[in-house]
mmCIF file of C-alpha atoms in Angstrom:
data_model
loop_
_atom_site.group_PDB
_atom_site.id
_atom_site.type_symbol
_atom_site.label_atom_id
_atom_site.label_comp_id
_atom_site.label_asym_id
_atom_site.label_seq_id
_atom_site.Cartn_x
_atom_site.Cartn_y
_atom_site.Cartn_z
ATOM 1 C CA MET N 20 6.282 -16.056 -65.121
ATOM 2 C CA MET N 21 10.055 -15.859 -63.677
ATOM 3 C CA LYS N 22 9.095 -12.419 -62.231
ATOM 4 C CA ARG N 23 6.403 -13.954 -60.790
ATOM 5 C CA TYR N 24 8.147 -17.147 -59.100
ATOM 6 C CA LEU N 25 10.990 -14.134 -57.595
ATOM 7 C CA SER N 26 8.192 -12.130 -56.400
ATOM 8 C CA PHE N 27 6.711 -14.905 -54.514
ATOM 9 C CA ALA N 28 10.289 -16.432 -52.955
ATOM 10 C CA LEU N 29 11.256 -12.869 -52.055
ATOM 11 C CA ILE N 30 7.713 -12.677 -49.788
ATOM 12 C CA CYS N 31 8.197 -15.994 -48.503
ATOM 13 C CA LEU N 32 11.850 -14.793 -47.407
ATOM 14 C CA VAL N 33 10.339 -11.808 -46.196
ATOM 15 C CA ALA N 34 7.694 -13.569 -44.374
ATOM 16 C CA ALA N 35 10.274 -15.921 -42.587
ATOM 17 C CA ALA N 36 12.251 -13.634 -41.567
ATOM 18 C CA CYS N 37 9.153 -11.673 -39.778
ATOM 19 C CA ARG N 38 8.172 -14.758 -38.130
ATOM 20 C CA GLU N 39 11.916 -15.402 -36.701
ATOM 21 C CA LYS N 40 11.620 -12.033 -35.215
ATOM 22 C CA LYS N 41 8.422 -12.618 -33.809
ATOM 23 C CA PHE N 42 8.951 -15.796 -32.499
ATOM 24 C CA GLY N 43 12.474 -15.183 -31.349
ATOM 25 C CA ALA N 44 14.204 -18.203 -32.097
ATOM 26 C CA PHE N 45 17.743 -18.140 -29.941
ATOM 27 C CA VAL N 46 20.463 -20.221 -28.784
ATOM 28 C CA ILE N 47 22.339 -20.474 -25.783
ATOM 29 C CA ALA N 48 25.755 -21.869 -25.960
ATOM 30 C CA GLY N 49 28.826 -22.009 -23.231
ATOM 31 C CA LYS N 50 30.999 -23.535 -21.019
ATOM 32 C CA VAL N 51 31.359 -24.662 -18.215
ATOM 33 C CA MET N 52 34.437 -25.380 -16.361
ATOM 34 C CA ASN N 53 35.839 -27.598 -13.637
ATOM 35 C CA THR N 54 32.679 -29.907 -14.217
ATOM 36 C CA THR N 55 31.558 -33.397 -14.956
ATOM 37 C CA GLU N 56 29.720 -34.941 -17.900
ATOM 38 C CA GLN N 57 26.096 -34.103 -16.961
ATOM 39 C CA LYS N 58 22.903 -33.330 -18.331
ATOM 40 C CA VAL N 59 21.959 -29.569 -19.085
ATOM 41 C CA TYR N 60 18.060 -28.541 -19.875
ATOM 42 C CA LEU N 61 16.919 -25.130 -21.169
ATOM 43 C CA GLU N 62 13.526 -24.145 -19.154
ATOM 44 C CA GLU N 63 11.181 -21.632 -19.679
ATOM 45 C CA ILE N 64 9.852 -19.674 -16.747
ATOM 46 C CA PRO N 65 6.056 -18.826 -17.277
ATOM 47 C CA PHE N 66 4.924 -15.593 -16.449
ATOM 48 C CA THR N 67 1.668 -17.332 -15.524
ATOM 49 C CA GLY N 68 3.245 -18.792 -12.227
ATOM 50 C CA GLU N 69 3.080 -22.555 -13.689
ATOM 51 C CA ALA N 70 5.699 -25.168 -13.592
ATOM 52 C CA PRO N 71 8.874 -24.132 -15.603
ATOM 53 C CA VAL N 72 8.721 -26.212 -19.098
ATOM 54 C CA VAL N 73 11.735 -27.763 -20.749
ATOM 55 C CA LEU N 74 12.428 -26.500 -24.205
ATOM 56 C CA ASP N 75 15.796 -28.554 -25.078
ATOM 57 C CA SER N 76 18.093 -30.595 -23.529
ATOM 58 C CA THR N 77 21.724 -32.248 -24.170
ATOM 59 C CA THR N 78 24.634 -33.622 -22.170
ATOM 60 C CA LEU N 79 27.839 -31.474 -21.678
ATOM 61 C CA LYS N 80 30.351 -32.587 -23.786
ATOM 62 C CA LYS N 81 34.210 -33.692 -22.095
ATOM 63 C CA SER N 82 35.284 -30.113 -22.590
ATOM 64 C CA GLY N 83 32.321 -28.491 -20.995
ATOM 65 C CA THR N 84 30.651 -26.952 -23.895
ATOM 66 C CA PHE N 85 27.033 -27.006 -24.839
ATOM 67 C CA GLU N 86 24.483 -25.777 -27.080
ATOM 68 C CA LEU N 87 20.812 -25.272 -26.385
ATOM 69 C CA ARG N 88 17.918 -23.899 -28.560
ATOM 70 C CA GLY N 89 14.658 -22.259 -28.026
ATOM 71 C CA MET N 90 11.563 -20.229 -29.521
ATOM 72 C CA ALA N 91 9.641 -17.741 -27.820
ATOM 73 C CA GLY N 92 6.556 -15.247 -28.386
ATOM 74 C CA GLU N 93 8.089 -12.653 -26.532
ATOM 75 C CA GLU N 94 10.990 -11.816 -24.480
ATOM 76 C CA GLY N 95 10.740 -13.763 -21.489
ATOM 77 C CA LEU N 96 12.644 -15.652 -18.384
ATOM 78 C CA TYR N 97 14.635 -18.917 -18.552
ATOM 79 C CA ARG N 98 17.153 -20.809 -16.879
ATOM 80 C CA LEU N 99 20.016 -23.503 -17.687
ATOM 81 C CA VAL N 100 19.288 -26.417 -15.211
ATOM 82 C CA PHE N 101 22.387 -28.492 -14.683
ATOM 83 C CA GLU N 102 22.312 -31.925 -12.775
ATOM 84 C CA ASN N 103 25.132 -31.211 -10.588
ATOM 85 C CA GLU N 104 25.471 -26.820 -10.724
ATOM 86 C CA GLN N 105 22.997 -24.364 -9.690
ATOM 87 C CA PRO N 106 20.348 -22.961 -12.410
ATOM 88 C CA VAL N 107 21.297 -20.071 -14.485
ATOM 89 C CA LEU N 108 18.870 -17.292 -15.225
ATOM 90 C CA PHE N 109 18.815 -15.436 -18.335
ATOM 91 C CA ILE N 110 16.779 -13.738 -20.830
ATOM 92 C CA ASN N 111 16.233 -14.171 -24.450
ATOM 93 C CA ASP N 112 17.009 -10.501 -25.361
ATOM 94 C CA ASP N 113 19.130 -11.861 -28.425
ATOM 95 C CA HIS N 114 19.571 -14.652 -30.925
ATOM 96 C CA ASN N 115 22.960 -15.773 -29.681
ATOM 97 C CA ILE N 116 23.560 -15.758 -25.972
ATOM 98 C CA ARG N 117 26.852 -17.267 -24.395
ATOM 99 C CA LEU N 118 27.529 -18.004 -21.240
ATOM 100 C CA ARG N 119 30.789 -18.908 -19.300
ATOM 101 C CA LEU N 120 30.438 -20.467 -15.869
ATOM 102 C CA ASP N 121 33.071 -21.975 -13.529
ATOM 103 C CA ALA N 122 31.479 -24.897 -11.300
ATOM 104 C CA ASN N 123 33.731 -23.953 -8.281
ATOM 105 C CA ASN N 124 32.252 -20.397 -8.299
ATOM 106 C CA TYR N 125 28.944 -20.368 -9.653
ATOM 107 C CA ARG N 126 27.718 -16.763 -8.724
ATOM 108 C CA GLY N 127 31.109 -15.796 -10.795
ATOM 109 C CA TYR N 128 29.554 -16.788 -14.424
ATOM 110 C CA THR N 129 29.887 -14.485 -17.395
ATOM 111 C CA ILE N 130 27.072 -13.737 -20.016
ATOM 112 C CA GLU N 131 27.556 -12.200 -23.351
ATOM 113 C CA GLY N 132 25.344 -11.481 -26.059
ATOM 114 C CA SER N 133 22.553 -10.581 -23.470
ATOM 115 C CA VAL N 134 22.370 -7.176 -21.979
ATOM 116 C CA ALA N 135 18.975 -8.088 -19.953
ATOM 117 C CA SER N 136 20.666 -11.252 -18.741
ATOM 118 C CA ALA N 137 23.872 -9.666 -17.579
ATOM 119 C CA GLN N 138 21.517 -6.813 -15.799
ATOM 120 C CA LEU N 139 19.671 -9.435 -14.273
ATOM 121 C CA HIS N 140 23.017 -11.088 -13.055
ATOM 122 C CA GLU N 141 24.238 -7.796 -11.372
ATOM 123 C CA LEU N 142 20.902 -7.500 -9.675
ATOM 124 C CA LEU N 143 20.624 -10.992 -8.248
ATOM 125 C CA ASN N 144 24.352 -10.225 -6.886
ATOM 126 C CA LYS N 145 23.545 -7.085 -5.234
ATOM 127 C CA MET N 146 20.701 -8.624 -3.687
ATOM 128 C CA GLN N 147 22.401 -11.698 -2.663
ATOM 129 C CA THR N 148 24.718 -9.137 -0.665
ATOM 130 C CA ILE N 149 21.615 -7.561 1.177
ATOM 131 C CA ASP N 150 20.309 -10.643 1.932
ATOM 132 C CA SER N 151 23.166 -12.404 3.332
ATOM 133 C CA SER N 152 23.396 -8.694 5.743
ATOM 134 C CA PHE N 153 19.853 -9.181 6.447
ATOM 135 C CA TYR N 154 20.032 -12.927 7.646
ATOM 136 C CA ALA N 155 23.236 -12.295 9.591
ATOM 137 C CA LEU N 156 21.042 -9.683 11.802
ATOM 138 C CA THR N 157 18.027 -11.981 12.304
ATOM 139 C CA ARG N 158 20.576 -14.575 13.737
ATOM 140 C CA GLN N 159 21.872 -12.143 16.184
ATOM 141 C CA ARG N 160 18.616 -10.556 16.633
ATOM 142 C CA ASP N 161 17.631 -14.158 18.013
ATOM 143 C CA THR N 162 20.461 -14.684 20.641
ATOM 144 C CA LEU N 163 19.821 -11.211 22.359
ATOM 145 C CA ALA N 164 18.162 -10.558 25.267
ATOM 146 C CA SER N 165 18.435 -6.528 25.577
ATOM 147 C CA ASP N 166 15.714 -4.660 24.399
ATOM 148 C CA SER N 167 18.137 -1.607 23.811
ATOM 149 C CA MET N 168 19.771 -3.861 21.372
ATOM 150 C CA MET N 169 16.675 -5.393 19.722
ATOM 151 C CA THR N 170 15.636 -2.232 18.845
ATOM 152 C CA LEU N 171 18.822 -1.192 17.251
ATOM 153 C CA LEU N 172 18.950 -4.313 15.447
ATOM 154 C CA ASN N 173 15.344 -4.220 14.526
ATOM 155 C CA ALA N 174 16.253 -0.569 12.817
ATOM 156 C CA GLU N 175 19.217 -1.997 11.235
ATOM 157 C CA ALA N 176 16.988 -4.904 9.247
ATOM 158 C CA GLN N 177 14.556 -2.246 8.505
ATOM 159 C CA HIS N 178 17.045 -0.111 6.734
ATOM 160 C CA LEU N 179 18.176 -3.220 4.704
ATOM 161 C CA VAL N 180 14.389 -3.827 3.614
ATOM 162 C CA GLU N 181 14.190 -0.447 2.578
ATOM 163 C CA ARG N 182 17.625 -0.707 0.528
ATOM 164 C CA ARG N 183 16.362 -3.857 -1.083
ATOM 165 C CA ARG N 184 13.273 -2.027 -2.409
ATOM 166 C CA ASP N 185 15.239 1.173 -3.510
ATOM 167 C CA LEU N 186 17.611 -1.472 -5.413
ATOM 168 C CA LEU N 187 14.194 -3.017 -7.302
ATOM 169 C CA ASN N 188 12.631 0.327 -7.699
ATOM 170 C CA THR N 189 15.825 1.775 -9.533
ATOM 171 C CA PHE N 190 16.191 -1.328 -11.429
ATOM 172 C CA ILE N 191 12.264 -1.202 -12.874
ATOM 173 C CA ARG N 192 12.675 2.193 -13.632
ATOM 174 C CA LYS N 193 16.216 1.955 -15.503
ATOM 175 C CA THR N 194 16.024 -1.472 -17.322
ATOM 176 C CA ASN N 195 14.545 -1.947 -20.711
ATOM 177 C CA SER N 196 13.904 -5.446 -20.450
ATOM 178 C CA PRO N 197 10.532 -6.179 -19.763
ATOM 179 C CA ALA N 198 10.921 -9.891 -18.845
ATOM 180 C CA ALA N 199 13.565 -8.532 -16.100
ATOM 181 C CA ILE N 200 10.738 -5.972 -14.758
ATOM 182 C CA CYS N 201 8.575 -8.981 -14.434
ATOM 183 C CA TYR N 202 11.593 -11.165 -12.232
ATOM 184 C CA ALA N 203 12.312 -7.828 -10.017
ATOM 185 C CA VAL N 204 8.493 -7.286 -9.573
ATOM 186 C CA GLY N 205 8.489 -10.953 -7.995
ATOM 187 C CA GLN N 206 11.399 -10.185 -5.666
ATOM 188 C CA TYR N 207 9.612 -7.777 -3.538
ATOM 189 C CA ASP N 208 9.093 -8.264 0.231
ATOM 190 C CA PRO N 209 5.881 -9.023 1.179
ATOM 191 C CA MET N 210 5.120 -5.792 3.094
ATOM 192 C CA THR N 211 5.866 -3.810 -0.083
ATOM 193 C CA PRO N 212 2.136 -1.961 -0.506
ATOM 194 C CA ALA N 213 0.579 -3.523 -3.670
ATOM 195 C CA SER N 214 -0.019 0.430 -4.400
ATOM 196 C CA GLN N 215 3.760 0.943 -4.925
ATOM 197 C CA LEU N 216 4.117 -1.946 -7.333
ATOM 198 C CA LYS N 217 0.999 -0.800 -8.951
ATOM 199 C CA GLN N 218 2.649 2.406 -9.852
ATOM 200 C CA LEU N 219 5.754 0.487 -11.011
ATOM 201 C CA LEU N 220 3.883 -1.645 -13.069
ATOM 202 C CA ASP N 221 1.628 1.214 -14.759
ATOM 203 C CA ALA N 222 4.824 3.078 -15.794
ATOM 204 C CA ALA N 223 6.356 -0.423 -17.266
ATOM 205 C CA ALA N 224 2.922 -1.171 -19.070
ATOM 206 C CA ALA N 225 3.186 2.410 -20.702
ATOM 207 C CA ARG N 226 6.474 1.470 -21.898
ATOM 208 C CA PHE N 227 5.999 -2.107 -22.967
ATOM 209 C CA PRO N 228 1.985 -2.135 -24.015
ATOM 210 C CA GLU N 229 2.261 -5.614 -25.760
ATOM 211 C CA HIS N 230 4.171 -7.772 -23.207
ATOM 212 C CA SER N 231 1.891 -10.328 -21.489
ATOM 213 C CA GLY N 232 4.222 -10.705 -18.399
ATOM 214 C CA ILE N 233 3.847 -7.109 -17.427
ATOM 215 C CA ALA N 234 -0.079 -7.159 -18.166
ATOM 216 C CA ARG N 235 -0.533 -10.277 -16.005
ATOM 217 C CA PHE N 236 1.657 -8.783 -12.963
ATOM 218 C CA ARG N 237 -0.198 -5.481 -13.573
ATOM 219 C CA SER N 238 -3.727 -7.138 -13.273
ATOM 220 C CA ILE N 239 -2.740 -9.533 -10.347
ATOM 221 C CA ILE N 240 -1.462 -6.159 -8.598
ATOM 222 C CA ALA N 241 -4.372 -3.902 -9.724
ATOM 223 C CA MET N 242 -6.689 -6.535 -7.460
ATOM 224 C CA GLN N 243 -4.890 -6.155 -4.388
ATOM 225 C CA VAL N 244 -4.824 -2.384 -4.584
ATOM 226 C CA GLN N 245 -7.779 -1.031 -2.456
ATOM 227 C CA PRO N 246 -9.838 1.483 -4.068
ATOM 228 C CA GLU N 247 -9.731 4.673 -2.665
ATOM 229 C CA ALA N 248 -12.550 5.927 -0.147
ATOM 230 C CA PRO N 249 -14.384 8.953 -1.562
ATOM 231 C CA ALA N 250 -13.296 12.032 0.076
ATOM 232 C CA TYR N 251 -14.715 13.320 3.126
ATOM 233 C CA PRO N 252 -17.806 15.597 1.977
ATOM 234 C CA LEU N 253 -16.778 18.497 4.694
ATOM 235 C CA LEU N 254 -13.419 18.282 4.147
ATOM 236 C CA ASP N 255 -12.113 21.696 4.074
ATOM 237 C CA GLN N 256 -15.570 23.304 4.899
ATOM 238 C CA PRO N 257 -16.684 25.005 8.069
ATOM 239 C CA ALA N 258 -17.173 22.549 10.940
ATOM 240 C CA PRO N 259 -21.049 22.569 11.856
ATOM 241 C CA ASP N 260 -21.573 23.918 15.165
ATOM 242 C CA LEU N 261 -22.756 21.594 17.754
ATOM 243 C CA ARG N 262 -24.328 22.779 20.940
ATOM 244 C CA LEU N 263 -25.764 19.758 22.985
ATOM 245 C CA PRO N 264 -26.104 18.517 26.589
ATOM 246 C CA THR N 265 -23.058 17.772 28.635
ATOM 247 C CA PRO N 266 -23.165 14.839 31.152
ATOM 248 C CA THR N 267 -23.856 17.414 33.966
ATOM 249 C CA GLY N 268 -27.013 18.603 32.275
ATOM 250 C CA ASP N 269 -25.287 21.973 30.846
ATOM 251 C CA THR N 270 -25.117 22.777 27.460
ATOM 252 C CA PHE N 271 -21.630 23.085 25.307
ATOM 253 C CA ALA N 272 -20.931 24.143 22.009
ATOM 254 C CA LEU N 273 -17.866 23.290 19.389
ATOM 255 C CA SER N 274 -17.828 26.980 18.703
ATOM 256 C CA GLU N 275 -16.803 27.415 22.297
ATOM 257 C CA LEU N 276 -13.150 25.863 21.363
ATOM 258 C CA ARG N 277 -12.534 28.376 18.478
ATOM 259 C CA GLY N 278 -9.056 29.256 18.140
ATOM 260 C CA LYS N 279 -7.714 25.846 18.837
ATOM 261 C CA TYR N 280 -7.354 22.867 17.173
ATOM 262 C CA VAL N 281 -10.076 20.592 17.885
ATOM 263 C CA LEU N 282 -10.841 16.898 17.235
ATOM 264 C CA VAL N 283 -14.277 16.174 17.368
ATOM 265 C CA ASP N 284 -14.611 12.429 18.315
ATOM 266 C CA PHE N 285 -18.015 10.706 17.403
ATOM 267 C CA TRP N 286 -18.250 7.636 19.745
ATOM 268 C CA ALA N 287 -20.739 5.515 22.045
ATOM 269 C CA SER N 288 -20.305 3.621 25.050
ATOM 270 C CA TRP N 289 -21.895 0.592 23.252
ATOM 271 C CA CYS N 290 -19.541 0.571 20.386
ATOM 272 C CA ALA N 291 -16.562 -1.686 20.896
ATOM 273 C CA PRO N 292 -14.437 -0.545 18.109
ATOM 274 C CA CYS N 293 -14.879 2.789 19.559
ATOM 275 C CA ARG N 294 -13.817 1.521 23.054
ATOM 276 C CA LYS N 295 -10.722 -0.071 21.340
ATOM 277 C CA GLU N 296 -9.841 3.097 19.509
ATOM 278 C CA ASN N 297 -10.346 5.196 22.791
ATOM 279 C CA PRO N 298 -6.639 4.759 24.284
ATOM 280 C CA ASN N 299 -5.116 6.079 20.965
ATOM 281 C CA VAL N 300 -7.249 9.517 21.561
ATOM 282 C CA VAL N 301 -6.274 9.551 25.020
ATOM 283 C CA ALA N 302 -2.357 9.018 24.483
ATOM 284 C CA ALA N 303 -2.628 11.953 21.653
ATOM 285 C CA TYR N 304 -4.848 14.069 24.459
ATOM 286 C CA GLN N 305 -1.994 13.541 26.915
ATOM 287 C CA LYS N 306 0.994 14.186 24.293
ATOM 288 C CA PHE N 307 -0.624 17.332 23.039
ATOM 289 C CA LYS N 308 -3.451 19.314 25.075
ATOM 290 C CA GLY N 309 -1.007 21.932 25.982
ATOM 291 C CA ARG N 310 0.043 22.925 22.727
ATOM 292 C CA ASN N 311 -3.830 24.505 21.690
ATOM 293 C CA PHE N 312 -5.066 21.304 21.378
ATOM 294 C CA ASP N 313 -8.632 20.054 22.498
ATOM 295 C CA ILE N 314 -10.863 17.458 22.087
ATOM 296 C CA LEU N 315 -14.584 17.347 22.031
ATOM 297 C CA GLY N 316 -16.336 14.212 22.606
ATOM 298 C CA VAL N 317 -19.865 13.460 20.782
ATOM 299 C CA SER N 318 -21.617 10.495 22.012
ATOM 300 C CA LEU N 319 -24.427 8.711 20.066
ATOM 301 C CA ASP N 320 -25.240 7.052 23.396
ATOM 302 C CA GLN N 321 -29.091 6.373 24.680
ATOM 303 C CA ASP N 322 -28.522 5.708 28.054
ATOM 304 C CA LYS N 323 -26.868 8.463 29.971
ATOM 305 C CA GLU N 324 -25.397 6.226 32.846
ATOM 306 C CA ASN N 325 -23.506 3.809 30.392
ATOM 307 C CA TRP N 326 -22.227 7.093 28.497
ATOM 308 C CA VAL N 327 -20.887 8.749 31.757
ATOM 309 C CA GLN N 328 -19.835 5.247 33.083
ATOM 310 C CA ALA N 329 -17.593 4.827 29.847
ATOM 311 C CA ILE N 330 -16.340 8.522 30.102
ATOM 312 C CA SER N 331 -14.984 7.340 33.367
ATOM 313 C CA GLN N 332 -13.743 3.742 32.760
ATOM 314 C CA ASP N 333 -11.554 4.952 29.257
ATOM 315 C CA ASN N 334 -10.210 8.034 31.204
ATOM 316 C CA LEU N 335 -11.763 10.452 28.259
ATOM 317 C CA GLY N 336 -10.613 13.769 30.095
ATOM 318 C CA TRP N 337 -11.753 16.198 27.458
ATOM 319 C CA HIS N 338 -15.429 18.266 26.845
ATOM 320 C CA HIS N 339 -18.110 15.566 26.544
ATOM 321 C CA ILE N 340 -21.842 16.119 24.681
ATOM 322 C CA SER N 341 -24.959 14.068 23.472
ATOM 323 C CA ASP N 342 -28.618 14.666 22.861
ATOM 324 C CA LEU N 343 -28.689 10.916 23.659
ATOM 325 C CA GLN N 344 -30.572 10.009 20.076
ATOM 326 C CA TYR N 345 -28.423 7.480 19.091
ATOM 327 C CA TRP N 346 -28.270 7.212 15.081
ATOM 328 C CA ASN N 347 -31.036 9.914 15.324
ATOM 329 C CA SER N 348 -28.671 12.460 16.776
ATOM 330 C CA VAL N 349 -28.337 15.801 15.090
ATOM 331 C CA ALA N 350 -24.333 15.246 14.969
ATOM 332 C CA VAL N 351 -25.130 12.310 12.100
ATOM 333 C CA LYS N 352 -27.122 14.546 10.177
ATOM 334 C CA LEU N 353 -25.079 17.733 10.308
ATOM 335 C CA TYR N 354 -21.472 15.601 9.899
ATOM 336 C CA ARG N 355 -22.913 12.765 7.499
ATOM 337 C CA PHE N 356 -20.825 9.991 8.834
ATOM 338 C CA GLU N 357 -22.150 6.232 8.675
ATOM 339 C CA GLY N 358 -20.391 4.674 10.920
ATOM 340 C CA ILE N 359 -18.248 5.021 14.412
ATOM 341 C CA PRO N 360 -15.549 5.670 15.440
ATOM 342 C CA PHE N 361 -15.128 8.617 13.421
ATOM 343 C CA ASN N 362 -13.828 12.048 14.132
ATOM 344 C CA VAL N 363 -13.075 15.450 12.102
ATOM 345 C CA LEU N 364 -10.223 17.767 12.798
ATOM 346 C CA VAL N 365 -11.060 21.319 13.075
ATOM 347 C CA ASP N 366 -8.299 24.278 12.762
ATOM 348 C CA PRO N 367 -7.857 27.164 14.890
ATOM 349 C CA GLN N 368 -10.401 29.092 12.205
ATOM 350 C CA GLY N 369 -13.273 26.651 12.181
ATOM 351 C CA LYS N 370 -12.545 24.357 9.146
ATOM 352 C CA ILE N 371 -12.323 20.903 9.144
ATOM 353 C CA ILE N 372 -9.073 20.221 7.552
ATOM 354 C CA ALA N 373 -9.031 16.339 8.410
ATOM 355 C CA ALA N 374 -11.375 13.185 8.794
ATOM 356 C CA ASP N 375 -11.036 9.938 10.230
ATOM 357 C CA LEU N 376 -8.089 9.920 12.002
ATOM 358 C CA LYS N 377 -7.143 6.247 13.715
ATOM 359 C CA GLY N 378 -4.213 5.136 15.620
ATOM 360 C CA ALA N 379 -0.934 6.381 14.392
ATOM 361 C CA ALA N 380 -2.445 8.484 11.927
ATOM 362 C CA LEU N 381 -3.849 11.048 14.638
ATOM 363 C CA GLU N 382 -0.454 11.392 16.486
ATOM 364 C CA GLN N 383 1.138 12.037 13.160
ATOM 365 C CA LYS N 384 -1.271 14.369 11.860
ATOM 366 C CA LEU N 385 -1.238 16.526 14.925
ATOM 367 C CA SER N 386 2.802 15.977 15.146
ATOM 368 C CA GLU N 387 2.741 18.010 11.784
ATOM 369 C CA LEU N 388 0.506 20.836 13.072
ATOM 370 C CA LEU N 389 1.716 21.100 16.566
ATOM 371 C CA LYS N 390 5.522 21.219 16.516
#
């Protein structure tokens, strides 16, 4: 019978130890120098985006010492909130964490017993340095009238933005703290592509598959990533030849431009987005027309007069053809597109090497090919 009781007691002790590890009981204690007696609160910062939750509170002793306790289901983000001081962020990656803070030098606090919290503190200081430089540039930029200086300062500001992103990227890849990763993800600038954040979070989820914070951030970012459009079916295939009437009544064929890079541009005079995109096409033509490059405009117009007038109004000084059959045009069937403006880029051998190049993407692609 005694053995049975001993076995039962042993099971209870093991279960209790497992519960403590699972639920993460922790203590944060420390000392605040050069301060007054004041309340201090231990708050959890939920990954759900809800308001922080107070877990414990106390009053600083005359010596400035304090001790607070918390319990957590996983590694998370916490902060100490003082009545008269700045809050301090930390992570519960250990059971006993110690903080030393001087009220006269808030940013110079030290934290022991928590590797993740020390890493987070270092990240905060580095971000603060970059952010201070960025805000100084912004103030300087607001007082300038010179375009050349404005361009220079904008370039410096963009460099700082990229430095900040690189800092966060490196931190996320190197840290072994899922809670620190969640914090870092929340610090990216709004212009950071969601696809980039998704890659970082996918990698973090593979390392910490059970962490709820990473799972939540990952699901939020996944909803922001636009699904990739299906690849154009004729990409890397020979371009179908088109032989159609020109505005003068003659005929012209795509095959007559073999040996050049050719942008086959599908458009129409009645298509407002096409007319809006035309200046970009004109700019590309003017820049690259002397470098073995040409354009063939293929219109889905029905009215010849409107077609010819639009060519003149938009200064489209390249080859033009159309069968004036609207969406029944043979071009639609051969090139398998469902909307305009649309284009394909054909190489000198007659193969389609790119499709749907708009705006800056067109000039960038041509710059790569026609150096």
